[in-house]
Each structure stands twice: as C-alpha cells, then as structure tokens.
C-alpha cells in the first residue's frame, strides 16, 4: 500500500512511489470561505457565527474538537429554515477566555448561540454532541428535534487511544508542526482517500485553517472529561432524537452512541458499517439528517 507523505506535492495531486500515472486533477479552484461575524454572548465570550438560509425553523450546528464551521456546513445543506453555524471558544476567531474549560463552558456557548438565534433544533458532532448532552441535562425541553453525530463521550472519559490522538492534535497545532499535524489529520480520512487529490485538498484546507487560527490551550483538558456524571440525567428529554454512529471509529465508539440512544426516551440509532462516513456515505448521511430535521 502506498503511504502518506508530507509536505504534499506542489500541484496538490498524490505523490506515489514507482511507475504509473498519477490520479486525475480536477483543476477546480477552492471555494472562498464565507464571511462570518463575531457575536457577543451573555456570558461574556464572543463567538464566531455564520447564518445561512431564511425563515423557520432555526437549527444550530455544534462542531467537534479542532473542527469548526466548515466541517458542519455540509450537514445543513438540505435542512429547511435558517441554519446557525458557530465556533466554540478556542476555535477560529472565537474568544479564548482563561482555561481550563469544561463541557459546562461549551454548553453555555451552545446555549447562547441557540438563544440568540431562536433555534428550536440542534445538531451536535462529537465534542458538540457532548456539549449538547450537557445543555439538555440542565434544560431537557430546550429543543424540539436533536441530532447527535458520532458522539464521542457520555458519562465516562474517552479511552486512551482517543485521548492520545486528540492530545497529539493539540500539541502539533501549539508547536506549529505542519508535518506532525498532517499525520494526525490524515487519520480522519479513509485509507482509500489519503493519497488522492480530494484527500490532499482536505488536508491542505484543514492544515491551513488550524495553523492560521490555532487551538486554544484551554481545550487541552477536554479529552479527559465527560459531559455528564450520569447518563440518566437525559431521561427527561422527550424531543425526537437521531443518533448516528459508525463501526470501527476509534474516536467515536459505537457503544457510546448506543448508550446515548438508550438514555434518550425518544431516540433512533443508526450505525454505519464502516468509519469515514463523510467520505463513503456522504449523500445518505446528509439526506438522513435533513429528512429527520425537516420532519
């Protein structure tokens, strides 16, 4: 199997060993990033926000650790009404108040974005799913519909493999080490994609964003935390919920999704049979999310 190399080839295509033609290049220029705004919140932390669409309902989208608006926007492509994307503290242009931070802090960020926009529906990915759980434990009737994509942790901390990988991401960003960062980010891609033009484009975009914006030191303690003391605190959440997981995902164990779905009284669980679903099941995933939220 051909391996992964950094830095990438100048033309953005795959660099491989041995004879043979390279993969095709699309020649398609990257889309410009949308213009965002900084929004003051009641708890004193300004957060970066992007609002798309018009009308009701309003859905707020919460991203994962080290991700942001760009990674959650695809989930909203078919969702009706206004869509509110934001960056948690320590990400992008959002404020980085003194840390360390907890899931309670992230829940406050999420609540502020939801309240300021009048959101009645919520989508949480990974870290964002944990923040959503923490918010719901305190305000079980806050939303009318809920989507949890690849929940990573519930009421026990992440495992050692996941914690080591997330710590490696934070360390590489802090040190500005592009090669080490590329090694970590490349693990987000299915092996079949890593040495393709699409894979290189993804890596370039992610590294450009992470090395430009950084990740705040206050995030460092989050991989060792859990959002809830007891999953039973979600028993009062009656809103319909969709929980999505993928088999063999080291950062997002299916067992966590199963426990979350069991803790929510009105939840549906869907498990894909392999990881990397944003690459392998993109159309099905987006359709599943939009159909549920538009219901």
Short mmCIF file of N, CA and C in Angstrom, two decimals, residues 71-235:
data_model
loop_
_atom_site.label_atom_id
_atom_site.label_comp_id
_atom_site.label_asym_id
_atom_site.label_seq_id
_atom_site.Cartn_x
_atom_site.Cartn_y
_atom_site.Cartn_z
N UNK A 71 -16.69 22.30 8.78
CA UNK A 71 -16.97 20.87 8.85
C UNK A 71 -18.43 20.57 9.15
N UNK A 72 -19.18 21.53 9.70
CA UNK A 72 -20.60 21.28 9.98
C UNK A 72 -21.52 21.79 8.88
N UNK A 73 -21.04 22.70 8.04
CA UNK A 73 -21.91 23.25 6.99
C UNK A 73 -22.51 22.18 6.07
N UNK A 74 -21.77 21.14 5.67
CA UNK A 74 -22.38 20.16 4.77
C UNK A 74 -23.62 19.49 5.35
N UNK A 75 -23.70 19.37 6.67
CA UNK A 75 -24.86 18.72 7.28
C UNK A 75 -26.12 19.55 7.13
N UNK A 76 -25.97 20.85 6.92
CA UNK A 76 -27.13 21.71 6.83
C UNK A 76 -27.61 21.96 5.42
N UNK A 77 -26.97 21.35 4.42
CA UNK A 77 -27.27 21.69 3.03
C UNK A 77 -28.71 21.45 2.64
N UNK A 78 -29.35 20.44 3.22
CA UNK A 78 -30.74 20.15 2.87
C UNK A 78 -31.72 20.47 3.98
N UNK A 79 -31.26 21.16 5.02
CA UNK A 79 -32.10 21.46 6.17
C UNK A 79 -32.88 22.75 5.92
N UNK A 80 -34.18 22.70 6.14
CA UNK A 80 -35.04 23.85 5.89
C UNK A 80 -34.85 24.94 6.93
N UNK A 81 -35.20 26.18 6.57
CA UNK A 81 -35.14 27.29 7.50
C UNK A 81 -33.75 27.88 7.64
N UNK A 82 -33.55 28.61 8.72
CA UNK A 82 -32.23 29.21 8.98
C UNK A 82 -31.31 28.20 9.64
N UNK A 83 -30.03 28.28 9.30
CA UNK A 83 -29.03 27.37 9.83
C UNK A 83 -27.93 28.21 10.48
N UNK A 84 -27.66 27.95 11.74
CA UNK A 84 -26.72 28.74 12.52
C UNK A 84 -25.49 27.88 12.82
N UNK A 85 -24.36 28.25 12.26
CA UNK A 85 -23.10 27.56 12.48
C UNK A 85 -22.21 28.47 13.33
N UNK A 86 -21.46 27.91 14.24
CA UNK A 86 -20.60 28.74 15.08
C UNK A 86 -19.35 27.98 15.47
N UNK A 87 -18.39 28.72 16.03
CA UNK A 87 -17.16 28.13 16.53
C UNK A 87 -17.17 28.20 18.06
N UNK A 88 -16.95 27.07 18.70
CA UNK A 88 -16.80 27.07 20.15
C UNK A 88 -15.61 27.95 20.55
N UNK A 89 -15.58 28.37 21.79
CA UNK A 89 -14.43 29.07 22.34
C UNK A 89 -13.14 28.32 22.01
N UNK A 90 -12.09 29.08 21.73
CA UNK A 90 -10.81 28.44 21.42
C UNK A 90 -10.66 27.97 20.00
N UNK A 91 -11.68 28.16 19.17
CA UNK A 91 -11.64 27.76 17.77
C UNK A 91 -11.86 28.99 16.88
N UNK A 92 -11.19 29.02 15.73
CA UNK A 92 -11.40 30.09 14.77
C UNK A 92 -11.17 31.46 15.38
N UNK A 93 -12.10 32.37 15.13
CA UNK A 93 -11.99 33.74 15.66
C UNK A 93 -12.72 33.92 16.98
N UNK A 94 -13.30 32.86 17.51
CA UNK A 94 -13.99 32.97 18.79
C UNK A 94 -13.01 33.28 19.91
N UNK A 95 -13.52 33.89 20.98
CA UNK A 95 -12.68 34.24 22.12
C UNK A 95 -12.08 33.00 22.78
N UNK A 96 -10.98 33.23 23.49
CA UNK A 96 -10.33 32.18 24.27
C UNK A 96 -10.12 32.70 25.69
N UNK A 97 -11.16 32.69 26.51
CA UNK A 97 -11.00 33.14 27.89
C UNK A 97 -10.06 32.20 28.65
N UNK A 98 -9.55 32.62 29.79
CA UNK A 98 -8.63 31.77 30.54
C UNK A 98 -9.24 30.40 30.83
N UNK A 99 -8.46 29.35 30.64
CA UNK A 99 -8.92 27.99 30.88
C UNK A 99 -8.40 27.48 32.21
N UNK A 100 -8.47 26.18 32.44
CA UNK A 100 -9.06 25.16 31.55
C UNK A 100 -10.58 25.25 31.51
N UNK A 101 -11.18 24.63 30.47
CA UNK A 101 -12.61 24.67 30.27
C UNK A 101 -13.23 23.30 30.50
N UNK A 102 -14.54 23.30 30.69
CA UNK A 102 -15.30 22.07 30.88
C UNK A 102 -16.44 22.03 29.86
N UNK A 103 -17.15 20.91 29.86
CA UNK A 103 -18.33 20.80 28.98
C UNK A 103 -19.42 21.78 29.39
N UNK A 104 -19.42 22.22 30.65
CA UNK A 104 -20.37 23.24 31.06
C UNK A 104 -20.11 24.54 30.30
N UNK A 105 -18.83 24.89 30.11
CA UNK A 105 -18.48 26.09 29.35
C UNK A 105 -18.94 25.96 27.90
N UNK A 106 -18.73 24.78 27.31
CA UNK A 106 -19.16 24.57 25.93
C UNK A 106 -20.68 24.61 25.81
N UNK A 107 -21.37 24.06 26.82
CA UNK A 107 -22.84 24.10 26.81
C UNK A 107 -23.33 25.54 26.86
N UNK A 108 -22.62 26.40 27.59
CA UNK A 108 -23.00 27.82 27.63
C UNK A 108 -22.83 28.47 26.26
N UNK A 109 -21.73 28.12 25.57
CA UNK A 109 -21.54 28.64 24.22
C UNK A 109 -22.69 28.21 23.31
N UNK A 110 -23.02 26.94 23.35
CA UNK A 110 -24.09 26.40 22.51
C UNK A 110 -25.43 27.02 22.86
N UNK A 111 -25.72 27.14 24.15
CA UNK A 111 -26.99 27.73 24.57
C UNK A 111 -27.10 29.18 24.08
N UNK A 112 -26.01 29.94 24.20
CA UNK A 112 -26.03 31.33 23.77
C UNK A 112 -26.33 31.45 22.28
N UNK A 113 -25.68 30.62 21.47
CA UNK A 113 -25.93 30.67 20.03
C UNK A 113 -27.37 30.28 19.70
N UNK A 114 -27.90 29.29 20.43
CA UNK A 114 -29.28 28.87 20.21
C UNK A 114 -30.27 29.95 20.64
N UNK A 115 -30.04 30.53 21.81
CA UNK A 115 -30.96 31.54 22.33
C UNK A 115 -30.95 32.81 21.48
N UNK A 116 -29.77 33.25 21.09
CA UNK A 116 -29.66 34.49 20.32
C UNK A 116 -30.29 34.38 18.94
N UNK A 117 -30.39 33.18 18.42
CA UNK A 117 -30.96 32.98 17.08
C UNK A 117 -32.36 32.40 17.11
N UNK A 118 -32.85 32.03 18.30
CA UNK A 118 -34.16 31.42 18.40
C UNK A 118 -34.22 30.01 17.85
N UNK A 119 -33.12 29.27 17.97
CA UNK A 119 -33.07 27.91 17.43
C UNK A 119 -33.98 26.97 18.21
N UNK A 120 -34.71 26.14 17.49
CA UNK A 120 -35.57 25.13 18.11
C UNK A 120 -35.07 23.72 17.83
N UNK A 121 -34.01 23.60 17.03
CA UNK A 121 -33.45 22.30 16.69
C UNK A 121 -31.94 22.38 16.82
N UNK A 122 -31.31 21.26 17.11
CA UNK A 122 -29.86 21.28 17.35
C UNK A 122 -29.20 20.04 16.76
N UNK A 123 -28.01 20.27 16.23
CA UNK A 123 -27.15 19.21 15.69
C UNK A 123 -25.81 19.31 16.41
N UNK A 124 -25.33 18.21 16.95
CA UNK A 124 -24.03 18.20 17.62
C UNK A 124 -23.16 17.08 17.10
N UNK A 125 -21.93 17.40 16.71
CA UNK A 125 -20.98 16.41 16.21
C UNK A 125 -19.87 16.22 17.22
N UNK A 126 -19.63 15.00 17.66
CA UNK A 126 -18.51 14.66 18.52
C UNK A 126 -18.49 15.54 19.78
N UNK A 127 -17.52 16.43 19.90
CA UNK A 127 -17.46 17.35 21.03
C UNK A 127 -18.77 18.14 21.14
N UNK A 128 -19.32 18.56 20.01
CA UNK A 128 -20.58 19.29 20.01
C UNK A 128 -21.73 18.45 20.53
N UNK A 129 -21.69 17.14 20.28
CA UNK A 129 -22.71 16.25 20.82
C UNK A 129 -22.61 16.19 22.34
N UNK A 130 -21.39 16.20 22.86
CA UNK A 130 -21.20 16.21 24.31
C UNK A 130 -21.72 17.50 24.93
N UNK A 131 -21.43 18.63 24.28
CA UNK A 131 -21.93 19.91 24.78
C UNK A 131 -23.45 19.94 24.76
N UNK A 132 -24.04 19.36 23.73
CA UNK A 132 -25.49 19.30 23.62
C UNK A 132 -26.08 18.44 24.74
N UNK A 133 -25.44 17.33 25.06
CA UNK A 133 -25.89 16.49 26.17
C UNK A 133 -25.88 17.26 27.47
N UNK A 134 -24.80 18.03 27.69
CA UNK A 134 -24.70 18.79 28.94
C UNK A 134 -25.80 19.85 29.02
N UNK A 135 -26.08 20.51 27.91
CA UNK A 135 -27.14 21.51 27.89
C UNK A 135 -28.50 20.87 28.19
N UNK A 136 -28.75 19.71 27.58
CA UNK A 136 -30.04 19.04 27.75
C UNK A 136 -30.23 18.51 29.17
N UNK A 137 -29.14 18.13 29.83
CA UNK A 137 -29.25 17.66 31.20
C UNK A 137 -29.78 18.77 32.10
N UNK A 138 -29.48 20.01 31.75
CA UNK A 138 -29.94 21.15 32.54
C UNK A 138 -31.27 21.71 32.02
N UNK A 139 -31.50 21.60 30.71
CA UNK A 139 -32.72 22.13 30.09
C UNK A 139 -33.28 21.10 29.12
N UNK A 140 -33.91 20.05 29.62
CA UNK A 140 -34.33 18.93 28.77
C UNK A 140 -35.35 19.29 27.70
N UNK A 141 -36.10 20.39 27.87
CA UNK A 141 -37.13 20.76 26.90
C UNK A 141 -36.69 21.88 25.97
N UNK A 142 -35.38 22.16 25.91
CA UNK A 142 -34.91 23.31 25.15
C UNK A 142 -35.14 23.18 23.65
N UNK A 143 -35.03 21.98 23.07
CA UNK A 143 -35.13 21.81 21.62
C UNK A 143 -36.26 20.85 21.25
N UNK A 144 -36.75 21.02 20.01
CA UNK A 144 -37.83 20.19 19.51
C UNK A 144 -37.33 18.96 18.74
N UNK A 145 -36.12 19.06 18.17
CA UNK A 145 -35.52 17.93 17.47
C UNK A 145 -34.02 17.98 17.67
N UNK A 146 -33.40 16.79 17.71
CA UNK A 146 -31.98 16.68 18.05
C UNK A 146 -31.28 15.67 17.16
N UNK A 147 -30.08 16.01 16.74
CA UNK A 147 -29.24 15.07 16.01
C UNK A 147 -27.88 15.01 16.70
N UNK A 148 -27.44 13.80 17.00
CA UNK A 148 -26.12 13.57 17.59
C UNK A 148 -25.31 12.77 16.58
N UNK A 149 -24.27 13.39 16.01
CA UNK A 149 -23.44 12.72 15.01
C UNK A 149 -22.12 12.31 15.64
N UNK A 150 -21.84 11.01 15.61
CA UNK A 150 -20.60 10.45 16.16
C UNK A 150 -20.32 10.94 17.58
N UNK A 151 -21.24 10.72 18.52
CA UNK A 151 -20.96 11.09 19.91
C UNK A 151 -19.71 10.36 20.40
N UNK A 152 -18.84 11.08 21.08
CA UNK A 152 -17.55 10.51 21.47
C UNK A 152 -17.49 10.10 22.93
N UNK A 153 -18.29 10.75 23.77
CA UNK A 153 -18.20 10.54 25.21
C UNK A 153 -19.53 10.91 25.83
N UNK A 154 -19.88 10.24 26.94
CA UNK A 154 -21.17 10.50 27.58
C UNK A 154 -20.96 10.77 29.08
N UNK A 155 -20.80 9.72 29.87
CA UNK A 155 -20.60 9.92 31.31
C UNK A 155 -19.32 9.27 31.83
N UNK A 156 -18.47 8.81 30.93
CA UNK A 156 -17.12 8.36 31.29
C UNK A 156 -16.14 8.97 30.29
N UNK A 157 -14.91 9.30 30.72
CA UNK A 157 -13.94 9.94 29.81
C UNK A 157 -13.59 9.05 28.63
N UNK A 158 -13.00 9.65 27.62
CA UNK A 158 -12.57 8.93 26.43
C UNK A 158 -11.50 7.90 26.80
N UNK A 159 -11.35 6.90 25.92
CA UNK A 159 -10.30 5.90 26.11
C UNK A 159 -8.92 6.46 25.80
N UNK A 160 -7.89 5.69 26.12
CA UNK A 160 -6.51 6.16 25.96
C UNK A 160 -6.16 6.45 24.51
N UNK A 161 -6.63 5.62 23.57
CA UNK A 161 -6.30 5.83 22.16
C UNK A 161 -6.85 7.17 21.68
N UNK A 162 -8.10 7.43 22.00
CA UNK A 162 -8.72 8.69 21.58
C UNK A 162 -8.05 9.88 22.25
N UNK A 163 -7.75 9.76 23.53
CA UNK A 163 -7.12 10.87 24.24
C UNK A 163 -5.74 11.17 23.68
N UNK A 164 -4.99 10.13 23.35
CA UNK A 164 -3.65 10.34 22.79
C UNK A 164 -3.72 11.02 21.43
N UNK A 165 -4.68 10.64 20.63
CA UNK A 165 -4.80 11.23 19.29
C UNK A 165 -5.21 12.70 19.38
N UNK A 166 -6.14 13.03 20.26
CA UNK A 166 -6.57 14.41 20.40
C UNK A 166 -5.47 15.27 21.02
N UNK A 167 -4.74 14.69 21.97
CA UNK A 167 -3.61 15.41 22.56
C UNK A 167 -2.55 15.67 21.50
N UNK A 168 -2.32 14.70 20.61
CA UNK A 168 -1.37 14.88 19.52
C UNK A 168 -1.77 16.01 18.59
N UNK A 169 -3.08 16.13 18.34
CA UNK A 169 -3.60 17.22 17.51
C UNK A 169 -3.32 18.57 18.17
N UNK A 170 -3.67 18.69 19.43
CA UNK A 170 -3.47 19.95 20.15
C UNK A 170 -1.99 20.32 20.24
N UNK A 171 -1.13 19.32 20.49
CA UNK A 171 0.31 19.59 20.59
C UNK A 171 0.88 20.05 19.26
N UNK A 172 0.48 19.39 18.17
CA UNK A 172 1.01 19.75 16.85
C UNK A 172 0.60 21.16 16.46
N UNK A 173 -0.64 21.54 16.79
CA UNK A 173 -1.09 22.90 16.49
C UNK A 173 -0.33 23.90 17.33
N UNK A 174 -0.14 23.59 18.61
CA UNK A 174 0.57 24.51 19.51
C UNK A 174 2.01 24.74 19.05
N UNK A 175 2.63 23.69 18.52
CA UNK A 175 4.02 23.79 18.08
C UNK A 175 4.16 24.29 16.65
N UNK A 176 3.04 24.42 15.93
CA UNK A 176 3.09 24.84 14.54
C UNK A 176 3.80 23.84 13.65
N UNK A 177 3.73 22.56 14.01
CA UNK A 177 4.44 21.50 13.29
C UNK A 177 3.51 20.93 12.20
N UNK A 178 3.69 21.41 10.97
CA UNK A 178 2.80 21.01 9.88
C UNK A 178 2.88 19.52 9.59
N UNK A 179 4.08 18.95 9.67
CA UNK A 179 4.23 17.53 9.36
C UNK A 179 3.52 16.66 10.39
N UNK A 180 3.72 16.96 11.68
CA UNK A 180 3.07 16.19 12.74
C UNK A 180 1.56 16.38 12.67
N UNK A 181 1.13 17.59 12.38
CA UNK A 181 -0.30 17.87 12.27
C UNK A 181 -0.92 17.11 11.11
N UNK A 182 -0.21 17.06 9.99
CA UNK A 182 -0.71 16.32 8.83
C UNK A 182 -0.86 14.84 9.14
N UNK A 183 0.08 14.30 9.91
CA UNK A 183 -0.01 12.89 10.30
C UNK A 183 -1.29 12.63 11.09
N UNK A 184 -1.62 13.54 12.00
CA UNK A 184 -2.82 13.36 12.83
C UNK A 184 -4.08 13.56 12.00
N UNK A 185 -4.12 14.63 11.22
CA UNK A 185 -5.33 14.95 10.45
C UNK A 185 -5.59 13.89 9.39
N UNK A 186 -4.53 13.31 8.85
CA UNK A 186 -4.72 12.28 7.81
C UNK A 186 -5.51 11.08 8.33
N UNK A 187 -5.50 10.87 9.65
CA UNK A 187 -6.25 9.76 10.22
C UNK A 187 -7.75 9.98 10.15
N UNK A 188 -8.17 11.22 9.85
CA UNK A 188 -9.59 11.50 9.65
C UNK A 188 -10.09 10.96 8.32
N UNK A 189 -9.17 10.62 7.43
CA UNK A 189 -9.54 10.16 6.09
C UNK A 189 -9.51 8.65 6.00
N UNK A 190 -10.43 8.04 5.26
CA UNK A 190 -10.33 6.62 4.98
C UNK A 190 -9.04 6.34 4.21
N UNK A 191 -8.38 5.20 4.42
CA UNK A 191 -7.12 4.91 3.72
C UNK A 191 -7.22 5.06 2.21
N UNK A 192 -8.36 4.74 1.63
CA UNK A 192 -8.51 4.81 0.17
C UNK A 192 -8.51 6.24 -0.35
N UNK A 193 -8.68 7.22 0.54
CA UNK A 193 -8.77 8.62 0.13
C UNK A 193 -7.48 9.38 0.37
N UNK A 194 -6.61 8.88 1.25
CA UNK A 194 -5.49 9.67 1.76
C UNK A 194 -4.52 10.14 0.69
N UNK A 195 -4.30 9.39 -0.35
CA UNK A 195 -3.34 9.81 -1.38
C UNK A 195 -4.04 10.14 -2.70
N UNK A 196 -5.20 10.76 -2.59
CA UNK A 196 -5.94 11.18 -3.77
C UNK A 196 -6.02 12.70 -3.80
N UNK A 197 -6.35 13.31 -4.93
CA UNK A 197 -6.50 14.76 -4.97
C UNK A 197 -7.50 15.29 -3.94
N UNK A 198 -8.61 14.57 -3.75
CA UNK A 198 -9.60 15.00 -2.76
C UNK A 198 -9.01 14.96 -1.36
N UNK A 199 -8.24 13.91 -1.08
CA UNK A 199 -7.61 13.80 0.24
C UNK A 199 -6.60 14.90 0.49
N UNK A 200 -5.77 15.20 -0.51
CA UNK A 200 -4.79 16.27 -0.37
C UNK A 200 -5.48 17.62 -0.20
N UNK A 201 -6.56 17.84 -0.93
CA UNK A 201 -7.29 19.11 -0.81
C UNK A 201 -7.85 19.27 0.60
N UNK A 202 -8.39 18.19 1.15
CA UNK A 202 -8.92 18.23 2.51
C UNK A 202 -7.81 18.54 3.51
N UNK A 203 -6.67 17.85 3.36
CA UNK A 203 -5.55 18.08 4.27
C UNK A 203 -5.07 19.53 4.21
N UNK A 204 -4.93 20.04 3.00
CA UNK A 204 -4.46 21.42 2.85
C UNK A 204 -5.43 22.40 3.54
N UNK A 205 -6.71 22.21 3.32
CA UNK A 205 -7.71 23.10 3.91
C UNK A 205 -7.68 23.02 5.43
N UNK A 206 -7.64 21.80 5.97
CA UNK A 206 -7.63 21.63 7.42
C UNK A 206 -6.35 22.20 8.03
N UNK A 207 -5.19 21.95 7.41
CA UNK A 207 -3.94 22.46 7.97
C UNK A 207 -3.86 23.97 7.86
N UNK A 208 -4.30 24.51 6.75
CA UNK A 208 -4.31 25.97 6.60
C UNK A 208 -5.12 26.62 7.71
N UNK A 209 -6.30 26.04 7.96
CA UNK A 209 -7.18 26.62 8.98
C UNK A 209 -6.60 26.46 10.37
N UNK A 210 -6.09 25.26 10.70
CA UNK A 210 -5.57 25.01 12.04
C UNK A 210 -4.30 25.80 12.34
N UNK A 211 -3.42 25.90 11.35
CA UNK A 211 -2.18 26.64 11.57
C UNK A 211 -2.41 28.14 11.56
N UNK A 212 -3.45 28.58 10.87
CA UNK A 212 -3.77 30.01 10.84
C UNK A 212 -4.47 30.45 12.12
N UNK A 213 -5.50 29.70 12.52
CA UNK A 213 -6.32 30.10 13.66
C UNK A 213 -5.85 29.51 14.99
N UNK A 214 -5.19 28.36 14.93
CA UNK A 214 -4.73 27.71 16.15
C UNK A 214 -5.87 27.09 16.96
N UNK A 215 -5.50 26.47 18.06
CA UNK A 215 -6.46 25.92 19.02
C UNK A 215 -5.99 26.36 20.40
N UNK A 216 -6.89 26.86 21.21
CA UNK A 216 -6.51 27.46 22.49
C UNK A 216 -6.05 26.40 23.49
N UNK A 217 -5.10 26.74 24.36
CA UNK A 217 -4.63 25.80 25.39
C UNK A 217 -5.75 25.34 26.33
N UNK A 218 -6.80 26.16 26.46
CA UNK A 218 -7.90 25.79 27.34
C UNK A 218 -8.62 24.53 26.92
N UNK A 219 -8.41 24.07 25.68
CA UNK A 219 -9.05 22.85 25.20
C UNK A 219 -8.33 21.59 25.66
N UNK A 220 -7.12 21.73 26.18
CA UNK A 220 -6.25 20.58 26.42
C UNK A 220 -6.83 19.58 27.41
N UNK A 221 -7.61 20.03 28.38
CA UNK A 221 -8.14 19.13 29.40
C UNK A 221 -9.43 18.43 28.98
N UNK A 222 -10.05 18.88 27.88
CA UNK A 222 -11.35 18.32 27.49
C UNK A 222 -11.30 16.83 27.13
N UNK A 223 -10.25 16.33 26.45
CA UNK A 223 -10.25 14.90 26.12
C UNK A 223 -10.33 13.98 27.33
N UNK A 224 -9.97 14.47 28.52
CA UNK A 224 -10.01 13.64 29.73
C UNK A 224 -11.31 13.81 30.51
N UNK A 225 -12.26 14.59 29.98
CA UNK A 225 -13.51 14.88 30.69
C UNK A 225 -14.69 14.18 30.03
N UNK A 226 -15.78 14.11 30.77
CA UNK A 226 -17.06 13.63 30.26
C UNK A 226 -18.10 14.72 30.49
N UNK A 227 -19.07 14.87 29.60
CA UNK A 227 -20.06 15.93 29.77
C UNK A 227 -21.04 15.70 30.91
N UNK A 228 -21.32 14.42 31.24
CA UNK A 228 -22.32 14.09 32.25
C UNK A 228 -21.73 13.23 33.36
N UNK A 229 -22.29 13.37 34.55
CA UNK A 229 -21.94 12.46 35.64
C UNK A 229 -22.73 11.17 35.52
N UNK A 230 -23.94 11.28 34.99
CA UNK A 230 -24.83 10.13 34.88
C UNK A 230 -25.71 10.30 33.65
N UNK A 231 -25.68 9.33 32.74
CA UNK A 231 -26.49 9.41 31.53
C UNK A 231 -27.98 9.45 31.85
N UNK A 232 -28.35 9.02 33.04
CA UNK A 232 -29.75 9.05 33.45
C UNK A 232 -30.33 10.45 33.52
N UNK A 233 -29.46 11.46 33.55
CA UNK A 233 -29.93 12.85 33.60
C UNK A 233 -30.61 13.26 32.30
N UNK A 234 -30.54 12.44 31.25
CA UNK A 234 -31.20 12.74 29.97
C UNK A 234 -32.60 12.14 29.89
N UNK A 235 -33.06 11.53 30.95
CA UNK A 235 -34.35 10.82 30.92
C UNK A 235 -35.53 11.76 30.69
#
